[in-house]
XYZ file of C-alpha atoms in Angstrom:
472
model
C -34.554 29.825 -3.448
C -36.522 27.226 -5.968
C -35.099 27.905 -9.228
C -32.458 30.515 -10.103
C -31.264 30.924 -14.159
C -28.036 31.600 -15.714
C -27.330 34.032 -18.201
C -27.124 31.678 -20.963
C -30.536 30.873 -20.056
C -30.427 27.336 -18.610
C -32.817 26.865 -15.478
C -31.599 25.065 -12.222
C -34.636 23.509 -9.706
C -34.305 22.761 -6.210
C -36.774 21.062 -3.891
C -36.386 20.958 -0.059
C -37.735 19.450 3.156
C -37.170 20.338 7.260
C -35.036 18.065 8.852
C -34.540 17.570 12.843
C -31.162 16.327 13.741
C -29.348 15.426 17.077
C -27.080 18.382 16.114
C -29.504 20.806 14.191
C -32.790 21.924 12.406
C -32.804 23.132 9.112
C -34.417 23.279 5.655
C -32.198 21.040 3.322
C -32.362 20.573 -0.505
C -33.892 17.058 -1.458
C -33.963 17.416 -5.077
C -32.163 18.992 -7.776
C -32.255 19.041 -11.488
C -31.551 21.534 -14.288
C -33.197 22.279 -17.982
C -30.525 19.585 -19.622
C -31.408 16.408 -18.152
C -29.415 16.814 -14.876
C -31.320 15.361 -11.880
C -29.987 14.726 -8.388
C -32.061 13.076 -5.605
C -30.751 13.881 -1.942
C -30.951 11.262 0.907
C -30.241 13.020 4.450
C -30.059 10.391 7.465
C -29.293 12.886 10.257
C -29.637 9.896 12.847
C -26.386 8.761 10.987
C -25.086 11.835 10.297
C -25.074 11.252 6.484
C -25.864 12.270 2.971
C -26.390 10.489 -0.300
C -26.799 12.049 -3.745
C -27.803 9.759 -6.504
C -28.097 10.981 -10.579
C -30.405 9.872 -12.775
C -27.675 7.483 -14.163
C -28.444 5.724 -10.640
C -24.836 6.812 -9.697
C -24.701 7.036 -5.660
C -22.172 9.161 -3.667
C -22.333 9.262 0.058
C -20.600 11.694 3.033
C -20.651 11.186 6.845
C -19.688 13.770 9.628
C -19.598 13.890 13.100
C -21.175 16.433 15.483
C -18.751 19.057 14.595
C -19.738 18.760 10.965
C -16.497 17.263 10.203
C -16.664 14.664 7.037
C -15.503 11.128 8.648
C -15.852 9.134 5.365
C -16.305 9.570 1.577
C -17.918 7.114 -0.745
C -17.947 7.194 -4.082
C -20.185 6.312 -7.229
C -17.489 3.479 -7.527
C -18.161 2.001 -3.968
C -14.576 3.132 -3.026
C -14.190 4.527 0.185
C -11.918 7.656 1.890
C -11.764 8.101 5.641
C -10.446 10.853 7.654
C -9.314 10.811 11.502
C -9.925 14.310 13.407
C -8.277 15.159 16.884
C -10.992 15.590 20.119
C -10.242 19.094 20.668
C -8.394 20.984 17.841
C -10.433 19.470 15.637
C -7.292 18.768 13.170
C -6.693 16.468 10.213
C -4.858 13.765 11.486
C -5.140 10.880 9.377
C -6.690 10.013 5.690
C -6.777 6.935 4.402
C -7.112 7.208 0.672
C -9.535 4.171 -1.593
C -6.492 2.581 -2.058
C -5.935 1.919 1.571
C -2.542 4.421 1.625
C -2.310 5.962 4.867
C -1.786 9.578 5.539
C -0.710 10.774 9.244
C -0.789 14.811 9.888
C 1.266 16.204 12.745
C 0.917 20.019 14.248
C 2.288 22.047 16.659
C 0.932 23.620 19.967
C -0.886 26.473 17.778
C -2.301 24.248 15.059
C 0.415 24.553 12.410
C 1.019 22.030 9.976
C 4.629 20.209 11.055
C 4.809 17.037 9.371
C 2.878 15.543 6.728
C 4.019 11.299 6.526
C 2.785 9.855 2.907
C 1.693 6.225 2.630
C 5.504 5.402 1.398
C 6.630 6.431 4.680
C 8.018 9.897 3.488
C 8.178 12.764 5.427
C 7.794 16.382 4.757
C 8.460 19.117 7.602
C 7.746 22.561 8.134
C 9.006 24.997 10.764
C 6.896 28.136 11.547
C 7.856 31.499 12.892
C 6.474 32.238 16.628
C 5.023 35.429 15.809
C 4.097 36.014 11.863
C 3.000 32.144 11.847
C 4.187 31.778 8.450
C 6.552 28.852 7.525
C 10.743 29.565 8.084
C 11.920 26.072 7.169
C 10.384 23.830 4.480
C 12.238 20.197 4.224
C 11.315 17.893 1.086
C 11.175 14.106 1.853
C 14.716 13.929 0.400
C 15.887 16.453 2.827
C 16.295 19.644 0.783
C 15.811 22.507 2.799
C 13.957 26.103 2.067
C 14.741 29.132 4.974
C 12.462 31.811 5.240
C 13.057 35.288 6.764
C 10.673 38.101 7.596
C 10.900 41.942 8.411
C 9.282 43.707 11.501
C 6.043 43.398 9.631
C 5.995 40.003 8.791
C 6.831 40.140 5.011
C 8.888 38.170 3.594
C 12.559 39.572 3.270
C 14.406 36.333 2.065
C 14.591 32.766 0.720
C 17.736 30.682 0.577
C 17.203 27.519 -1.633
C 18.928 24.176 -0.693
C 22.030 25.605 -2.462
C 22.227 28.477 0.077
C 21.159 30.757 -2.739
C 19.414 33.791 -1.462
C 16.701 35.814 -3.177
C 16.022 39.327 -0.750
C 12.874 41.183 -1.214
C 12.172 44.967 -0.031
C 8.855 46.587 0.389
C 6.483 49.884 0.555
C 5.079 51.387 3.123
C 1.807 49.348 1.822
C 3.595 46.085 1.677
C 4.096 45.878 -1.885
C 7.183 44.061 -3.157
C 8.602 46.968 -5.064
C 12.730 45.137 -5.240
C 13.793 42.073 -5.637
C 17.512 41.089 -5.272
C 18.398 37.739 -7.260
C 21.095 35.167 -6.180
C 23.433 36.959 -8.083
C 23.142 40.448 -6.893
C 20.814 41.749 -9.492
C 18.136 43.913 -8.636
C 14.592 43.727 -10.093
C 11.783 46.808 -9.380
C 8.310 46.915 -9.118
C 6.043 50.280 -8.973
C 2.331 49.902 -8.198
C -0.703 52.164 -8.862
C -3.147 52.723 -5.777
C -4.903 50.138 -6.607
C -2.374 47.519 -6.324
C -2.032 46.899 -9.857
C 1.678 46.607 -11.582
C 2.160 49.903 -13.485
C 6.067 49.048 -14.426
C 8.704 46.715 -13.909
C 12.471 47.165 -14.630
C 14.736 43.885 -14.546
C 18.157 43.073 -13.917
C 19.342 44.798 -17.145
C 16.897 48.049 -16.947
C 14.964 47.155 -19.593
C 11.299 48.173 -18.406
C 7.791 47.002 -19.083
C 5.009 49.147 -18.541
C 1.022 48.388 -17.666
C -1.788 50.988 -18.053
C -5.188 50.674 -17.101
C -8.443 52.625 -17.669
C -10.645 54.457 -14.952
C -12.542 50.731 -14.348
C -8.551 49.474 -13.546
C -8.880 47.131 -16.621
C -5.952 46.565 -18.355
C -5.297 49.044 -21.260
C -1.742 48.927 -22.616
C 1.010 47.264 -22.156
C 4.475 48.860 -23.554
C 7.659 46.476 -23.574
C 11.116 47.449 -23.310
C 11.514 48.414 -26.884
C 8.342 50.849 -26.715
C 6.223 48.348 -28.734
C 2.565 48.687 -27.412
C -0.329 46.310 -26.990
C -3.741 47.898 -26.436
C -6.855 46.189 -25.288
C -10.726 47.495 -25.507
C -13.430 46.185 -23.485
C -17.187 46.348 -23.985
C -20.011 47.952 -21.539
C -19.840 44.942 -19.334
C -16.010 44.318 -19.017
C -15.506 41.918 -21.380
C -12.403 42.004 -24.123
C -13.235 42.809 -27.323
C -10.107 43.952 -29.052
C -6.505 43.388 -29.146
C -4.008 45.759 -31.075
C -0.473 44.766 -31.330
C 2.243 47.287 -32.137
C 2.516 46.340 -35.688
C -1.213 47.197 -36.222
C -2.361 44.284 -36.382
C -5.906 43.216 -34.509
C -7.667 40.631 -32.918
C -11.291 40.982 -32.431
C -13.728 38.953 -29.739
C -17.664 38.932 -29.820
C -18.737 37.997 -26.655
C -22.290 36.820 -25.874
C -24.545 38.072 -22.717
C -22.987 35.649 -20.593
C -19.615 36.273 -21.617
C -18.641 33.253 -23.731
C -17.013 34.149 -26.821
C -19.461 33.380 -30.136
C -16.764 34.839 -32.530
C -13.128 35.749 -33.208
C -12.041 37.792 -35.826
C -8.069 37.083 -36.384
C -5.701 39.661 -37.949
C -6.118 38.752 -41.165
C -9.851 38.702 -41.127
C -10.124 35.490 -40.812
C -13.579 34.532 -38.383
C -14.352 31.614 -36.236
C -17.423 31.032 -34.943
C -19.252 29.265 -31.735
C -22.442 28.081 -30.941
C -23.224 27.220 -27.419
C -25.615 25.709 -25.290
C -27.588 27.090 -22.178
C -25.063 26.025 -20.351
C -22.112 27.263 -22.245
C -20.452 24.317 -24.135
C -19.536 24.773 -27.446
C -21.987 22.700 -29.213
C -20.464 23.913 -32.944
C -17.317 25.788 -34.283
C -17.409 27.220 -37.683
C -13.669 28.105 -38.874
C -12.878 30.805 -41.716
C -13.762 28.775 -44.847
C -17.033 27.406 -43.275
C -15.978 23.843 -42.321
C -17.655 22.644 -39.128
C -16.868 20.953 -35.806
C -19.760 19.661 -33.891
C -19.886 18.362 -30.472
C -22.300 16.183 -28.543
C -22.726 15.968 -24.823
C -24.573 13.524 -22.338
C -26.858 15.072 -19.311
C -23.679 15.485 -17.206
C -21.830 17.613 -19.629
C -19.299 14.886 -20.897
C -18.148 15.122 -24.491
C -19.773 11.811 -26.159
C -19.282 12.836 -30.092
C -16.901 14.533 -31.606
C -17.531 15.069 -35.458
C -14.932 16.773 -37.583
C -14.406 19.135 -40.598
C -14.788 16.131 -43.050
C -18.066 14.587 -41.206
C -15.795 11.760 -39.315
C -16.819 11.182 -35.827
C -14.943 10.384 -32.258
C -17.046 8.576 -29.919
C -16.293 8.601 -26.089
C -17.306 6.515 -23.109
C -17.048 6.972 -19.539
C -17.726 5.089 -16.213
C -19.457 5.979 -13.128
C -16.528 8.078 -11.879
C -16.547 10.413 -15.117
C -13.186 9.032 -16.279
C -12.946 8.215 -19.713
C -12.919 4.485 -20.368
C -13.490 4.342 -24.582
C -12.175 6.111 -27.524
C -13.504 5.417 -30.536
C -11.839 7.018 -33.803
C -13.793 7.146 -37.039
C -12.089 4.068 -38.495
C -13.247 1.908 -35.792
C -10.117 1.908 -34.111
C -10.797 1.650 -30.264
C -8.657 2.953 -26.860
C -9.975 1.610 -23.544
C -8.776 2.778 -20.544
C -8.460 1.602 -16.838
C -7.948 2.883 -13.715
C -6.751 2.355 -10.111
C -8.750 3.827 -7.006
C -6.394 7.160 -6.963
C -7.836 7.678 -10.432
C -3.988 7.312 -12.068
C -4.585 5.591 -15.524
C -3.035 1.497 -15.291
C -4.016 -0.208 -18.465
C -4.617 0.956 -21.979
C -5.856 -1.060 -24.596
C -5.774 -0.183 -28.341
C -8.175 -2.335 -30.448
C -8.767 -2.362 -34.248
C -11.780 -2.699 -36.291
C -11.201 -5.867 -37.389
C -9.990 -7.435 -33.909
C -6.673 -7.640 -31.977
C -5.839 -5.839 -29.073
C -2.474 -4.570 -27.996
C -2.199 -4.274 -23.975
C 0.071 -1.616 -22.514
C -0.211 -1.787 -18.438
C 0.774 0.653 -15.747
C 1.860 -0.246 -12.569
C 2.025 2.488 -9.910
C 3.001 2.702 -6.237
C 1.195 3.975 -3.435
C 1.964 7.586 -4.070
C 0.470 7.451 -7.645
C 3.966 7.384 -9.033
C 4.592 5.242 -12.561
C 6.881 2.439 -11.208
C 6.575 -0.103 -14.511
C 5.042 -0.207 -18.153
C 4.205 -3.495 -19.957
C 4.200 -3.568 -23.696
C 3.688 -6.951 -25.693
C 7.873 -6.384 -26.346
C 9.198 -4.859 -23.097
C 9.034 -4.119 -19.485
C 10.082 -0.736 -18.621
C 10.676 -0.090 -14.605
C 11.297 3.644 -13.459
C 12.878 4.376 -9.793
C 12.676 7.834 -8.165
C 13.976 9.644 -4.979
C 12.326 10.507 -2.154
C 11.360 14.157 -3.973
C 9.735 12.335 -6.637
C 12.787 12.791 -9.319
C 13.077 10.075 -11.605
C 16.471 8.484 -11.070
C 16.236 5.514 -13.323
C 14.669 4.135 -16.420
C 15.455 0.006 -17.543
C 13.841 -1.409 -20.393
C 13.790 -4.788 -20.810
C 12.678 -7.079 -24.009
C 10.447 -9.737 -23.118
C 12.584 -12.092 -25.488
C 16.244 -10.961 -24.635
C 18.467 -13.624 -23.845
C 18.953 -14.699 -20.576
C 21.601 -12.366 -18.962
C 20.992 -9.944 -21.578
C 22.105 -6.395 -20.426
C 18.397 -3.878 -20.384
C 18.932 -0.252 -21.710
C 19.417 1.931 -18.766
C 19.242 5.870 -18.506
C 20.114 7.231 -15.161
C 19.543 10.988 -14.034
C 21.509 13.174 -10.948
C 20.323 15.955 -9.838
C 21.481 18.971 -7.272
C 19.484 19.247 -3.903
C 17.681 22.088 -5.972
C 16.278 19.429 -7.958
C 18.347 20.828 -11.163
C 19.246 17.995 -13.423
C 23.395 16.963 -13.427
C 23.799 14.356 -15.547
C 21.783 11.794 -17.836
C 23.767 8.766 -18.395
C 23.244 5.971 -21.135
C 25.133 3.153 -22.592
C 26.183 5.534 -24.944
C 27.722 8.348 -22.599
C 27.100 10.799 -20.337
C 25.175 14.436 -20.792
C 26.426 16.892 -18.043
C 24.780 20.146 -17.079
C 25.558 23.356 -15.214
C 23.694 25.854 -13.739
C 24.146 29.436 -12.651
C 23.221 30.894 -9.141
C 19.925 31.978 -10.522
C 18.927 27.897 -11.415
C 19.641 28.675 -15.500
C 21.344 26.471 -17.273
C 24.754 27.465 -18.660
C 26.171 24.440 -20.368
C 25.619 20.992 -21.668
C 28.532 18.647 -22.283
C 28.054 15.966 -24.337
C 29.314 12.604 -24.769
C 31.883 13.161 -27.742
C 33.078 16.367 -25.855
C 31.397 19.088 -27.547
C 29.845 21.837 -25.095
C 26.373 23.574 -25.876
C 26.806 26.917 -23.578
C 23.531 28.779 -22.773
C 24.031 33.084 -22.747
C 21.524 35.052 -20.806
C 20.650 38.765 -20.420
C 18.950 40.417 -17.093
C 17.186 38.272 -15.146
C 17.712 35.194 -16.947
C 16.462 35.190 -20.469
C 18.170 33.323 -22.697
C 19.771 35.207 -25.230
C 21.973 32.809 -27.300
C 23.114 29.052 -27.582
C 26.388 28.242 -28.819
C 27.821 24.603 -29.966
C 31.396 24.629 -29.476
C 32.389 28.413 -31.462
C 29.137 28.144 -33.411
C 25.560 29.938 -32.667
C 23.275 27.296 -32.828
C 20.310 29.549 -32.030
């Protein structure tokens, strides 16, 4: 294949050459370009088992692999390296060193199941596997919380127990489809399926039913809710959604182009929004119901470079070699500049005005990518987490605070299932309670008043009370 064309008209071209190496001999792509201007050169070195791809901006990324074709190293366009280590016989991934130098380690059982994942912070997640069905029996997170799974004689998931020992049970039909779910409170939900494996009916714990109906091409045709309200769906000959009619008669209409991409939308009030697209399907212009236009400009690699709003005001965007947004300029000339670390997490945001002067916000992160500190011109805020990445504490201090001055502190606590139990500040403590399904049932406020949450069925929020008052 030397060329193919997408439904929108964009053409993609390829050049090839014959390569012989120590592992194989084959035709390989050496060049690729598109009508819109993307260009790539592929440089193969089979003796070294490497491939480097260079685009028209001069950016180059490289891969190296071993005799079995497994990637051993990757260098991105910024020159950052990620390396991979594999076992000799089973060819299982044993370790990875990320672009920031963080080391990941993986442990397997004799059947090749992943049993331990060690992250750069030394945390460990563990999995035990069923000896017959090769599905997880127990999963333990880095904080020690465990989820347990049971299976029936066919290998279907029969029950799940969470770290609080709340158990959910599943029942199946002869096709292996879930037909009953019994929650930790003992409530049953029922599901009914058609011969194509599509959900036809759902009955919740309160007996309320929702039904789904399909046409002869298995497309969703109608949904009827528990109050017998029906929403209907219509399609064109290519299967693209063209109309949604709601129970009250309101109708939304959609018009796709030949490639199935939305080009016109008509609201229930008759207001029309139109989109003009280029050959790659990118929106170039949006026209709303009043005739106001929003325009979008892109570079050859599909990155948004300019957005011009309905008032003719333009926002401009710039990117680095890894396609990360590095600068945003608004119509008034104000700028935001972004900095990143090797793991692509934002580490700095600089706010600058048209007349000069900058405000810098620094963001510090740990080896797992979690935000550990935020530094502004006025404050330094520190964040602390538990082993399961749950936020435990926020501690903020003014730079000009008096010696020995107390910082602002917010502390959080959780149960083993991850539900937030308390939020503590200098003004007092918020405490939360939950039912066996994990729905929040009470929030006790520092002044002693209590918010109560009332649910029906399988956990649908029905009402919120503050003391004796209904507030929602």
